[in-house]
XYZ file of C-alpha atoms in Angstrom:
659
model
C 124.206 -57.594 8.837
C 122.745 -56.708 5.435
C 122.637 -53.015 4.488
C 119.298 -51.288 4.123
C 118.118 -51.258 0.533
C 116.421 -48.105 -0.778
C 114.034 -49.033 -3.603
C 112.498 -45.579 -3.880
C 114.065 -44.893 -7.264
C 112.421 -48.024 -8.685
C 108.918 -47.130 -7.471
C 108.489 -44.509 -10.221
C 109.194 -47.157 -12.857
C 106.717 -49.508 -11.214
C 104.001 -46.843 -11.176
C 104.655 -46.002 -14.831
C 104.133 -49.617 -15.896
C 101.356 -50.565 -13.485
C 98.652 -48.528 -15.244
C 99.362 -50.117 -18.630
C 99.470 -53.610 -17.148
C 96.210 -53.130 -15.247
C 94.557 -51.776 -18.393
C 95.783 -54.835 -20.292
C 94.473 -57.172 -17.590
C 91.034 -55.484 -17.559
C 90.783 -55.582 -21.353
C 91.728 -59.251 -21.475
C 89.237 -60.191 -18.755
C 86.475 -58.298 -20.570
C 87.384 -60.187 -23.756
C 87.055 -63.462 -21.822
C 83.647 -62.335 -20.556
C 82.489 -61.376 -24.062
C 83.553 -64.801 -25.355
C 81.747 -66.484 -22.457
C 78.497 -64.667 -23.276
C 78.857 -65.780 -26.899
C 79.256 -69.400 -25.789
C 82.949 -69.471 -26.717
C 86.283 -69.568 -24.932
C 89.242 -67.246 -25.296
C 92.366 -69.003 -23.998
C 94.595 -66.338 -25.524
C 92.873 -63.609 -23.484
C 93.182 -65.749 -20.344
C 96.925 -66.083 -20.905
C 97.314 -62.359 -21.671
C 95.546 -61.480 -18.413
C 97.767 -63.981 -16.623
C 100.938 -62.457 -18.097
C 99.881 -58.920 -17.134
C 99.095 -59.916 -13.549
C 102.218 -62.018 -13.303
C 104.322 -59.027 -14.345
C 102.504 -56.826 -11.823
C 103.247 -59.384 -9.134
C 106.926 -59.479 -10.042
C 107.269 -55.687 -10.107
C 105.355 -55.335 -6.827
C 107.607 -57.896 -5.211
C 110.657 -56.031 -6.510
C 109.579 -52.792 -4.787
C 108.170 -54.536 -1.725
C 104.429 -53.837 -2.091
C 103.223 -57.090 -0.554
C 99.434 -56.380 -0.610
C 99.576 -56.169 -4.419
C 101.750 -59.292 -4.526
C 99.136 -61.225 -2.526
C 96.247 -60.085 -4.743
C 98.056 -60.692 -8.016
C 99.200 -64.122 -6.813
C 95.671 -65.338 -6.086
C 94.401 -63.879 -9.368
C 97.078 -65.493 -11.519
C 96.575 -68.772 -9.648
C 92.897 -68.697 -10.612
C 93.779 -67.835 -14.214
C 96.322 -70.672 -14.383
C 93.673 -73.117 -13.164
C 91.316 -71.753 -15.812
C 93.991 -72.106 -18.497
C 94.491 -75.737 -17.521
C 90.849 -76.539 -16.791
C 87.263 -75.508 -17.423
C 86.315 -71.951 -18.534
C 85.876 -69.118 -16.062
C 82.355 -68.485 -14.788
C 80.744 -65.057 -14.570
C 81.243 -65.085 -10.803
C 84.941 -65.871 -11.191
C 85.340 -63.011 -13.666
C 83.569 -60.679 -11.232
C 86.082 -61.667 -8.565
C 89.015 -61.132 -10.939
C 87.755 -57.699 -11.978
C 87.263 -56.818 -8.313
C 90.881 -57.838 -7.833
C 91.983 -55.495 -10.625
C 90.111 -52.624 -8.945
C 91.678 -53.513 -5.587
C 95.176 -53.413 -7.125
C 94.358 -50.074 -8.792
C 93.382 -48.629 -5.410
C 96.680 -49.751 -3.894
C 98.694 -48.420 -6.822
C 96.903 -45.088 -6.361
C 97.745 -45.069 -2.652
C 101.416 -45.760 -3.463
C 101.446 -42.979 -6.077
C 99.974 -40.488 -3.577
C 102.448 -41.474 -0.866
C 99.746 -42.956 1.365
C 99.974 -46.271 3.268
C 99.085 -49.198 1.009
C 96.120 -51.077 2.536
C 96.498 -54.778 3.203
C 94.851 -57.168 0.772
C 91.245 -57.840 1.736
C 90.957 -61.291 3.262
C 87.422 -61.744 1.915
C 88.541 -61.047 -1.654
C 91.532 -63.369 -1.347
C 89.271 -66.149 -0.043
C 86.777 -65.504 -2.842
C 89.502 -65.786 -5.486
C 90.765 -68.990 -3.926
C 87.296 -70.534 -3.558
C 86.578 -71.204 -7.231
C 87.022 -74.893 -7.903
C 88.142 -75.318 -11.500
C 88.770 -78.936 -12.375
C 91.937 -79.423 -14.459
C 91.477 -81.026 -17.864
C 94.965 -81.099 -19.293
C 97.317 -80.307 -16.425
C 100.145 -82.679 -15.713
C 101.637 -83.164 -12.306
C 104.838 -81.181 -12.111
C 107.855 -82.913 -10.621
C 109.368 -81.559 -7.439
C 112.503 -79.527 -8.093
C 115.383 -78.610 -5.860
C 116.100 -74.952 -6.559
C 119.684 -73.760 -6.194
C 118.979 -70.418 -4.550
C 120.055 -68.399 -1.552
C 117.722 -69.274 1.375
C 116.689 -65.614 1.727
C 115.626 -65.537 -1.935
C 114.040 -68.979 -1.740
C 111.877 -67.847 1.175
C 110.334 -65.129 -1.021
C 109.055 -67.600 -3.618
C 105.347 -68.303 -3.474
C 103.963 -71.778 -4.233
C 102.728 -70.373 -7.541
C 106.272 -69.388 -8.503
C 107.581 -72.863 -7.718
C 104.726 -74.384 -9.684
C 105.459 -72.164 -12.675
C 109.127 -73.159 -12.671
C 108.245 -76.830 -12.359
C 105.724 -76.622 -15.191
C 108.272 -74.880 -17.404
C 110.953 -77.485 -16.764
C 108.421 -80.252 -17.393
C 107.787 -78.687 -20.811
C 111.493 -78.841 -21.656
C 112.607 -75.351 -20.714
C 115.686 -74.498 -18.668
C 115.345 -72.796 -15.289
C 117.988 -70.108 -14.866
C 118.951 -67.450 -12.354
C 120.472 -64.266 -13.795
C 121.830 -61.679 -11.367
C 122.124 -58.029 -12.395
C 124.044 -55.500 -10.308
C 123.234 -51.849 -11.111
C 125.969 -49.234 -11.077
C 126.352 -45.541 -11.991
C 128.373 -46.457 -15.095
C 125.680 -48.829 -16.319
C 122.965 -46.281 -15.610
C 124.799 -43.656 -17.690
C 124.878 -46.166 -20.565
C 121.105 -46.630 -20.237
C 121.381 -50.084 -18.641
C 119.014 -50.461 -15.689
C 116.932 -53.283 -14.276
C 114.043 -51.993 -16.391
C 115.951 -52.203 -19.684
C 117.439 -55.579 -18.745
C 114.016 -56.954 -17.906
C 112.554 -55.644 -21.185
C 115.383 -57.047 -23.320
C 115.551 -60.430 -21.650
C 111.864 -61.031 -22.397
C 112.808 -61.752 -26.013
C 114.589 -64.995 -25.112
C 113.257 -65.941 -21.673
C 110.088 -66.040 -19.595
C 110.572 -64.048 -16.406
C 109.133 -65.869 -13.404
C 110.107 -63.314 -10.791
C 112.529 -60.450 -10.128
C 113.787 -60.172 -6.547
C 116.080 -57.522 -5.021
C 119.002 -58.701 -2.909
C 121.114 -56.629 -0.548
C 124.834 -57.115 -1.182
C 127.411 -55.986 1.375
C 130.906 -55.013 0.270
C 130.780 -56.613 -3.164
C 132.911 -55.131 -5.934
C 130.394 -56.139 -8.595
C 127.547 -54.340 -6.821
C 128.743 -50.816 -5.935
C 125.164 -49.789 -5.138
C 124.939 -52.454 -2.435
C 122.044 -53.995 -4.349
C 121.510 -56.613 -7.018
C 118.482 -58.138 -8.709
C 117.964 -61.868 -9.168
C 115.870 -62.720 -12.247
C 114.325 -66.214 -12.203
C 113.919 -67.339 -15.807
C 112.546 -70.108 -17.989
C 114.276 -70.302 -21.349
C 115.545 -72.494 -24.192
C 118.989 -70.875 -23.961
C 121.944 -71.839 -21.784
C 124.081 -69.630 -19.551
C 126.420 -68.487 -22.306
C 123.620 -67.490 -24.664
C 121.827 -65.499 -21.959
C 124.987 -63.642 -20.950
C 125.879 -62.949 -24.589
C 122.418 -61.555 -25.310
C 123.043 -58.687 -22.845
C 126.841 -58.344 -22.706
C 126.879 -54.780 -21.348
C 124.620 -55.743 -18.436
C 127.315 -58.201 -17.163
C 124.781 -60.748 -15.962
C 125.893 -63.559 -13.686
C 123.946 -66.535 -15.056
C 123.685 -70.058 -13.640
C 121.228 -72.975 -13.728
C 118.417 -72.667 -11.230
C 117.244 -76.304 -11.342
C 118.523 -79.333 -13.164
C 116.421 -82.179 -11.833
C 115.245 -83.160 -15.315
C 117.248 -84.079 -18.420
C 117.741 -81.035 -20.617
C 117.042 -81.063 -24.374
C 119.731 -80.150 -26.921
C 120.420 -76.456 -27.269
C 118.830 -74.698 -30.253
C 120.841 -72.095 -32.125
C 119.919 -68.582 -31.056
C 120.871 -65.356 -32.762
C 122.150 -62.626 -30.476
C 122.345 -58.920 -31.120
C 124.781 -57.146 -28.822
C 123.135 -53.807 -29.515
C 119.766 -54.805 -28.016
C 120.430 -53.219 -24.618
C 120.773 -49.708 -25.969
C 117.986 -49.896 -28.515
C 114.988 -49.879 -26.184
C 111.370 -49.840 -27.288
C 111.312 -46.404 -28.924
C 109.011 -45.063 -26.207
C 109.735 -42.647 -23.367
C 107.416 -42.336 -20.364
C 106.990 -38.733 -19.276
C 105.133 -37.462 -16.214
C 102.181 -35.230 -17.095
C 103.502 -32.486 -14.816
C 106.549 -32.165 -17.083
C 104.317 -31.762 -20.122
C 102.366 -29.093 -18.247
C 105.616 -27.281 -17.465
C 106.594 -27.371 -21.155
C 103.213 -25.914 -22.104
C 103.553 -23.174 -19.484
C 106.973 -22.218 -20.846
C 105.572 -22.169 -24.385
C 102.685 -19.989 -23.200
C 105.163 -17.492 -21.796
C 106.998 -17.432 -25.146
C 103.746 -16.696 -26.986
C 103.027 -13.707 -24.737
C 106.625 -12.490 -25.151
C 106.228 -12.676 -28.915
C 103.197 -10.357 -28.744
C 105.173 -7.899 -26.633
C 108.009 -8.015 -29.133
C 105.587 -7.388 -32.001
C 104.149 -4.380 -30.159
C 107.632 -3.011 -29.500
C 108.524 -3.325 -33.193
C 105.268 -1.591 -34.153
C 106.060 1.257 -31.749
C 109.529 1.685 -33.275
C 108.033 1.731 -36.759
C 105.578 4.404 -35.602
C 108.533 6.560 -34.552
C 110.118 6.306 -37.995
C 112.750 3.653 -37.252
C 113.776 1.158 -39.944
C 112.473 -2.154 -38.604
C 112.441 -4.213 -41.814
C 115.156 -6.621 -40.666
C 113.648 -6.858 -37.183
C 110.201 -7.492 -38.644
C 111.573 -10.429 -40.634
C 113.073 -11.877 -37.466
C 109.753 -11.448 -35.617
C 107.874 -13.151 -38.473
C 110.331 -16.063 -38.479
C 110.042 -16.325 -34.708
C 106.247 -16.484 -35.040
C 106.530 -19.386 -37.512
C 108.947 -21.202 -35.228
C 106.623 -20.765 -32.254
C 103.704 -22.143 -34.259
C 105.815 -25.182 -35.137
C 106.893 -25.555 -31.507
C 103.291 -25.272 -30.378
C 102.285 -28.038 -32.817
C 105.156 -30.246 -31.590
C 104.354 -29.759 -27.889
C 100.657 -30.325 -28.509
C 101.417 -33.510 -30.422
C 103.393 -34.813 -27.453
C 100.472 -34.027 -25.144
C 97.907 -35.745 -27.353
C 96.383 -39.016 -26.137
C 94.236 -41.421 -28.095
C 90.589 -41.446 -27.102
C 90.809 -45.233 -27.207
C 93.249 -44.987 -24.285
C 91.340 -42.208 -22.509
C 88.107 -44.266 -22.548
C 89.595 -47.713 -21.975
C 87.782 -47.946 -18.616
C 84.325 -47.519 -20.137
C 83.756 -51.234 -21.017
C 84.429 -52.168 -17.407
C 82.019 -49.451 -16.253
C 79.289 -50.683 -18.605
C 79.726 -54.264 -17.452
C 79.292 -53.290 -13.805
C 76.258 -51.100 -14.549
C 74.630 -53.839 -16.613
C 74.991 -56.344 -13.770
C 73.705 -53.879 -11.159
C 70.657 -52.955 -13.249
C 70.028 -56.525 -14.508
C 70.170 -55.434 -18.146
C 71.852 -56.867 -21.210
C 74.002 -54.194 -22.860
C 76.177 -54.406 -25.956
C 78.774 -51.630 -26.013
C 80.285 -50.597 -29.328
C 83.174 -48.134 -29.316
C 84.271 -46.619 -32.626
C 87.109 -44.354 -31.548
C 89.456 -44.755 -34.502
C 92.574 -42.604 -34.215
C 90.868 -39.612 -32.597
C 93.158 -37.730 -30.202
C 92.889 -34.831 -27.763
C 95.151 -32.980 -25.374
C 95.709 -34.867 -22.111
C 94.088 -32.032 -20.136
C 90.952 -32.236 -22.313
C 90.812 -36.032 -22.054
C 91.004 -35.899 -18.250
C 88.100 -33.427 -18.083
C 86.082 -35.238 -20.732
C 86.137 -38.674 -19.107
C 83.783 -37.798 -16.180
C 81.265 -36.402 -18.697
C 81.334 -39.674 -20.645
C 80.886 -41.621 -17.404
C 77.705 -39.666 -16.568
C 76.289 -40.097 -20.080
C 76.998 -43.835 -20.053
C 75.519 -44.233 -16.575
C 72.350 -42.400 -17.611
C 72.055 -44.470 -20.792
C 72.296 -47.799 -18.979
C 70.255 -46.843 -15.921
C 67.565 -44.565 -17.426
C 67.368 -45.174 -21.161
C 67.867 -48.876 -21.852
C 65.043 -51.217 -20.915
C 65.335 -54.603 -19.253
C 65.316 -57.642 -21.586
C 61.678 -58.570 -20.927
C 60.513 -55.001 -21.579
C 62.497 -54.834 -24.825
C 60.987 -58.105 -26.034
C 57.493 -56.758 -25.335
C 58.345 -53.723 -27.492
C 59.638 -55.876 -30.324
C 63.271 -54.910 -29.662
C 66.244 -57.267 -29.294
C 66.707 -58.194 -25.625
C 70.207 -56.724 -25.661
C 70.341 -52.948 -25.476
C 72.715 -51.131 -27.805
C 75.094 -48.435 -26.549
C 77.502 -46.832 -29.018
C 80.325 -44.350 -28.422
C 81.902 -42.683 -31.443
C 84.794 -40.205 -31.615
C 86.049 -38.298 -34.642
C 88.321 -35.303 -35.104
C 86.494 -32.480 -36.913
C 89.046 -30.352 -38.693
C 92.295 -29.486 -36.987
C 90.949 -28.184 -33.692
C 87.751 -29.946 -32.650
C 86.684 -33.366 -31.358
C 83.166 -34.712 -31.762
C 82.114 -37.378 -29.274
C 78.753 -39.129 -29.712
C 76.998 -41.315 -27.125
C 73.841 -42.978 -28.452
C 71.492 -45.704 -27.275
C 68.424 -47.504 -28.631
C 66.423 -47.194 -25.414
C 63.103 -45.644 -24.508
C 64.000 -42.038 -25.327
C 63.343 -39.046 -23.083
C 59.750 -38.483 -21.931
C 59.219 -34.748 -22.488
C 56.043 -34.548 -20.402
C 57.597 -36.329 -17.441
C 60.704 -34.137 -17.526
C 58.621 -30.963 -17.794
C 56.406 -32.084 -14.935
C 59.411 -32.802 -12.704
C 60.944 -29.429 -13.615
C 57.597 -27.640 -13.222
C 58.127 -26.049 -16.639
C 56.150 -26.009 -19.891
C 56.685 -28.993 -22.191
C 59.648 -28.111 -24.450
C 59.010 -28.138 -28.175
C 62.603 -28.729 -29.252
C 65.330 -31.155 -28.275
C 67.493 -28.198 -27.239
C 64.781 -26.983 -24.875
C 64.464 -30.495 -23.465
C 68.227 -30.643 -22.932
C 68.064 -27.336 -21.046
C 65.557 -28.897 -18.643
C 67.604 -32.070 -18.230
C 70.636 -29.973 -17.305
C 68.861 -28.103 -14.510
C 70.716 -28.731 -11.224
C 68.892 -31.214 -9.012
C 66.445 -32.406 -11.689
C 65.928 -36.165 -11.824
C 63.174 -38.351 -13.213
C 63.788 -40.774 -10.337
C 61.667 -40.579 -7.223
C 64.514 -41.973 -5.115
C 68.260 -41.997 -5.646
C 70.211 -45.243 -5.713
C 73.879 -46.134 -6.015
C 73.806 -45.504 -9.779
C 71.764 -42.341 -10.336
C 68.831 -40.241 -9.189
C 70.549 -37.226 -7.632
C 69.884 -34.886 -10.545
C 73.495 -33.808 -11.004
C 74.678 -35.899 -13.965
C 73.558 -33.784 -16.927
C 74.374 -30.544 -15.138
C 77.939 -31.844 -14.696
C 78.122 -32.937 -18.350
C 77.119 -29.485 -19.609
C 79.434 -27.793 -17.117
C 82.375 -29.822 -18.442
C 81.547 -29.574 -22.149
C 80.558 -25.907 -22.262
C 81.887 -24.367 -19.056
C 85.295 -26.013 -18.628
C 86.110 -26.878 -22.246
C 84.258 -24.107 -24.082
C 82.560 -26.644 -26.345
C 78.989 -27.544 -27.134
C 76.511 -30.160 -25.914
C 73.500 -31.131 -28.008
C 70.900 -33.901 -27.949
C 68.340 -35.623 -30.155
C 65.765 -38.094 -28.857
C 62.852 -40.139 -30.200
C 60.299 -41.665 -27.893
C 60.733 -45.432 -27.947
C 63.737 -45.359 -30.280
C 66.637 -43.883 -28.350
C 68.699 -40.813 -27.516
C 71.905 -39.334 -28.908
C 74.180 -36.885 -27.109
C 76.874 -35.018 -29.048
C 79.780 -33.225 -27.398
C 81.946 -30.962 -29.549
C 85.025 -29.767 -27.699
C 88.352 -28.174 -28.682
C 91.408 -30.423 -28.912
C 93.286 -28.209 -26.460
C 92.314 -25.519 -23.956
C 95.682 -23.889 -23.225
C 96.968 -22.258 -26.423
C 94.279 -21.833 -29.078
C 93.651 -19.899 -32.262
C 91.281 -17.040 -31.499
C 89.543 -14.098 -33.133
C 90.133 -10.752 -31.478
C 87.550 -7.990 -31.794
C 86.419 -4.697 -30.322
C 83.078 -3.903 -28.809
C 82.262 -0.473 -27.332
C 85.969 0.356 -27.281
C 87.015 -2.768 -25.385
C 88.949 -5.722 -26.760
C 87.823 -9.335 -26.456
C 88.841 -12.679 -27.916
C 86.926 -15.873 -28.647
C 88.203 -19.271 -29.834
C 88.042 -19.828 -33.585
C 86.542 -23.286 -33.012
C 83.423 -21.696 -31.478
C 82.634 -19.478 -34.498
C 80.753 -20.865 -37.480
C 81.255 -17.800 -39.670
C 81.631 -14.018 -39.558
C 79.077 -11.941 -41.462
C 78.672 -8.241 -42.187
C 75.403 -6.742 -41.066
C 73.699 -3.501 -42.001
C 72.310 -1.918 -38.812
C 69.482 -0.424 -40.895
C 68.384 -3.952 -41.934
C 67.918 -5.142 -38.344
C 64.307 -5.711 -37.290
C 62.974 -6.312 -33.816
C 62.058 -9.971 -33.140
C 58.800 -10.348 -31.183
C 59.199 -12.438 -28.042
C 62.994 -12.637 -28.360
C 64.008 -10.072 -25.760
C 67.134 -8.196 -26.894
C 67.421 -10.150 -30.164
C 66.927 -8.593 -33.584
C 66.686 -10.369 -36.934
C 68.686 -10.036 -40.125
C 68.461 -11.932 -43.396
C 71.265 -14.432 -44.038
C 71.070 -16.447 -47.254
C 67.304 -16.220 -47.270
C 66.831 -17.163 -43.600
C 66.274 -15.053 -40.491
C 69.319 -14.916 -38.224
C 68.788 -13.759 -34.607
C 71.392 -11.114 -33.725
C 72.387 -10.024 -30.213
C 74.396 -6.876 -29.457
C 77.341 -7.831 -27.237
C 77.574 -4.266 -25.909
C 74.004 -4.476 -24.599
C 74.494 -7.947 -23.111
C 77.624 -6.857 -21.244
C 76.088 -3.487 -20.287
C 78.862 -1.533 -21.995
C 78.468 2.151 -22.851
C 75.918 2.901 -25.558
C 77.240 3.003 -29.082
C 75.966 2.380 -32.590
C 74.990 -1.241 -33.337
C 77.789 -3.576 -34.360
C 78.510 -4.109 -38.040
C 80.087 -7.579 -37.725
C 78.359 -10.648 -36.351
C 80.127 -13.799 -35.166
C 77.738 -16.680 -35.808
C 77.664 -19.448 -33.210
C 75.376 -22.420 -32.791
C 73.593 -23.582 -29.731
C 72.086 -26.889 -30.731
C 70.622 -26.538 -34.206
C 69.849 -22.810 -33.994
C 72.476 -20.269 -35.156
C 72.813 -16.925 -33.369
C 74.842 -13.881 -34.360
C 76.733 -11.868 -31.752
C 77.251 -8.325 -33.076
C 80.563 -6.533 -32.421
C 81.994 -3.259 -33.721
C 85.336 -4.212 -35.249
C 87.279 -7.398 -36.035
C 90.979 -7.122 -35.175
C 92.290 -10.382 -36.596
C 93.192 -13.968 -35.740
C 96.066 -15.022 -33.501
C 97.266 -17.606 -31.005
C 96.316 -16.803 -27.438
C 97.097 -18.338 -24.065
C 93.885 -19.039 -22.169
C 93.844 -18.543 -18.420
C 90.545 -19.876 -17.025
C 88.680 -18.025 -14.314
C 88.104 -20.496 -11.507
C 87.351 -18.105 -8.632
C 83.544 -18.043 -8.222
C 83.740 -14.441 -6.999
C 84.963 -13.162 -10.372
C 83.272 -15.592 -12.751
C 80.757 -14.044 -15.122
C 78.284 -15.814 -17.377
C 79.749 -15.818 -20.878
C 83.343 -15.067 -19.850
C 85.488 -18.217 -19.753
C 88.879 -16.712 -18.973
C 91.455 -14.073 -19.800
C 94.565 -13.712 -21.936
C 97.482 -11.329 -22.452
C 97.899 -9.923 -25.964
C 101.287 -8.455 -25.187
C 100.322 -5.112 -23.622
C 100.321 -6.439 -20.061
C 96.561 -5.894 -19.745
C 94.117 -8.791 -19.315
C 91.824 -9.355 -22.291
C 88.625 -11.272 -21.601
C 87.933 -14.540 -23.440
C 84.241 -14.642 -24.383
C 82.228 -17.856 -24.618
C 79.802 -16.676 -27.301
C 77.608 -19.772 -27.106
C 77.114 -19.208 -23.375
C 76.338 -15.536 -24.041
C 73.654 -16.531 -26.552
C 72.218 -19.140 -24.182
C 72.062 -16.687 -21.295
C 70.250 -14.104 -23.438
C 67.726 -16.647 -24.692
C 67.011 -17.882 -21.162
C 66.484 -14.307 -19.993
C 64.023 -13.775 -22.830
């Protein structure tokens, strides 16, 4: 009786690789679709999609997730037929992309510890139904595979076909068996590293686990059989990974084998790895939490040193240590943040697939251009930003871009243009732009639906578009029409991330949305200030400049509610008193104004005293019972008392709406 094999420890590795492989498969399939629309073929993209799905199938088989194995098998079978025959049709690509989504759903279920649903029979039949006539395929000879019957029973027809095709092309079919052990694991030699290293000299057909009872070479009671196609013989394969102690033998020898080429082997390959380490996001969050605690402790230490100095103690040496500690914490903060940064190109890699689906559902031709460069943001920001981009893209395709016949009638190209651009502005801000060349926003229609006066500015129009429940659609469909999209976008950009959302639009020419958000929302540089005897902080990224104001020069602005005006470089700057807006005790007007922008219009928020600039740990207020308009969170400046974090742009917006 074979012992029970526990593959739980290998599931984490599978989940870590599955996302990258699925992203690669989606990108390759979209490249095939783009080539098809241009009247071209992309065999390289077909093969890359095949390799990604083949690897997913092998990994899924290794950890026993049969529904994913079944889906990936049918998908790679279709791609192999396409590689050997006529190009893929649009319908076939739709089925393949549906297969990718189905695998993603099952990977998600596995990650969340839920039962993995069986593969949908209708989708499997759809993938199998496409008849692609071969143009260059040769009949593969039947091979007798020298394998254990239990292993042989796990091979799908596609696996046998792949081995036969490889042998027909002159490659050698090999079986390499790897037995994990604690000693090998301590040396960094696992099935994952073996599989990665062996790719350099062999094509992996499949990796299958095998229960081993009472074997000295397999102390874990488990081994892995790797089915390979290679130009090397047994000795070369074993020598390539000497520390792995592979048991290598021919898998099939029904055909004459060509002479062996000379291969170079590097015995250090096993330990070298790829230079990358996969880390769970929760561990990065824990590191940031620990760093946040250190920042607060540093403030407490600084206060304690200041108290000692106030009592006449000699704290010069201690002050130097505190200053050095502050520099080290800033460096540590930069290092931790760098680890948490993700490329926007990776964060938005699902957008092309989204656009393709929307274009087909709305019967529109859409060309998506993404200019993301090397822009990066904190993982937490990227996760919050993605839903906002999804809503903007959905609105652009569904509302803004016209159908091909309508665009031709307007003298436009039949293919609508949608562009997404990302750039890092300075050291602490990301600017994300979503623009289209569609019909633009109809101000009169929006105002009529909102039952408001027609806005004169783009900012006023954006305020109407962001009203909860407002939609220009009479009826909702599966894509849009519920009136929540723009409200969610503003809530993410300004409410959750403390950034800014702006818009420009031209009737008949298109619309541009700009989101400016901080690169991180956990530990940020902030200005601290006093107003009516209370301390507040606000992120540096939200402040355009700080100006001195003479209370005697303030003049009342007609029709602006609480706002007054002051001259700034020859222009009138609206100024709001923070003490009045927050209903603090009466005091003389503030003599410092922090200038923020809401859209194109600058506004000054007057405070009484600036205290300085420092790093602060932001703790957002998520409880609706304590949330206040204009207050985004709280922080601890080292005295154990909560200090409110003010969203000055939201304060200005609230005051203007009240006016």
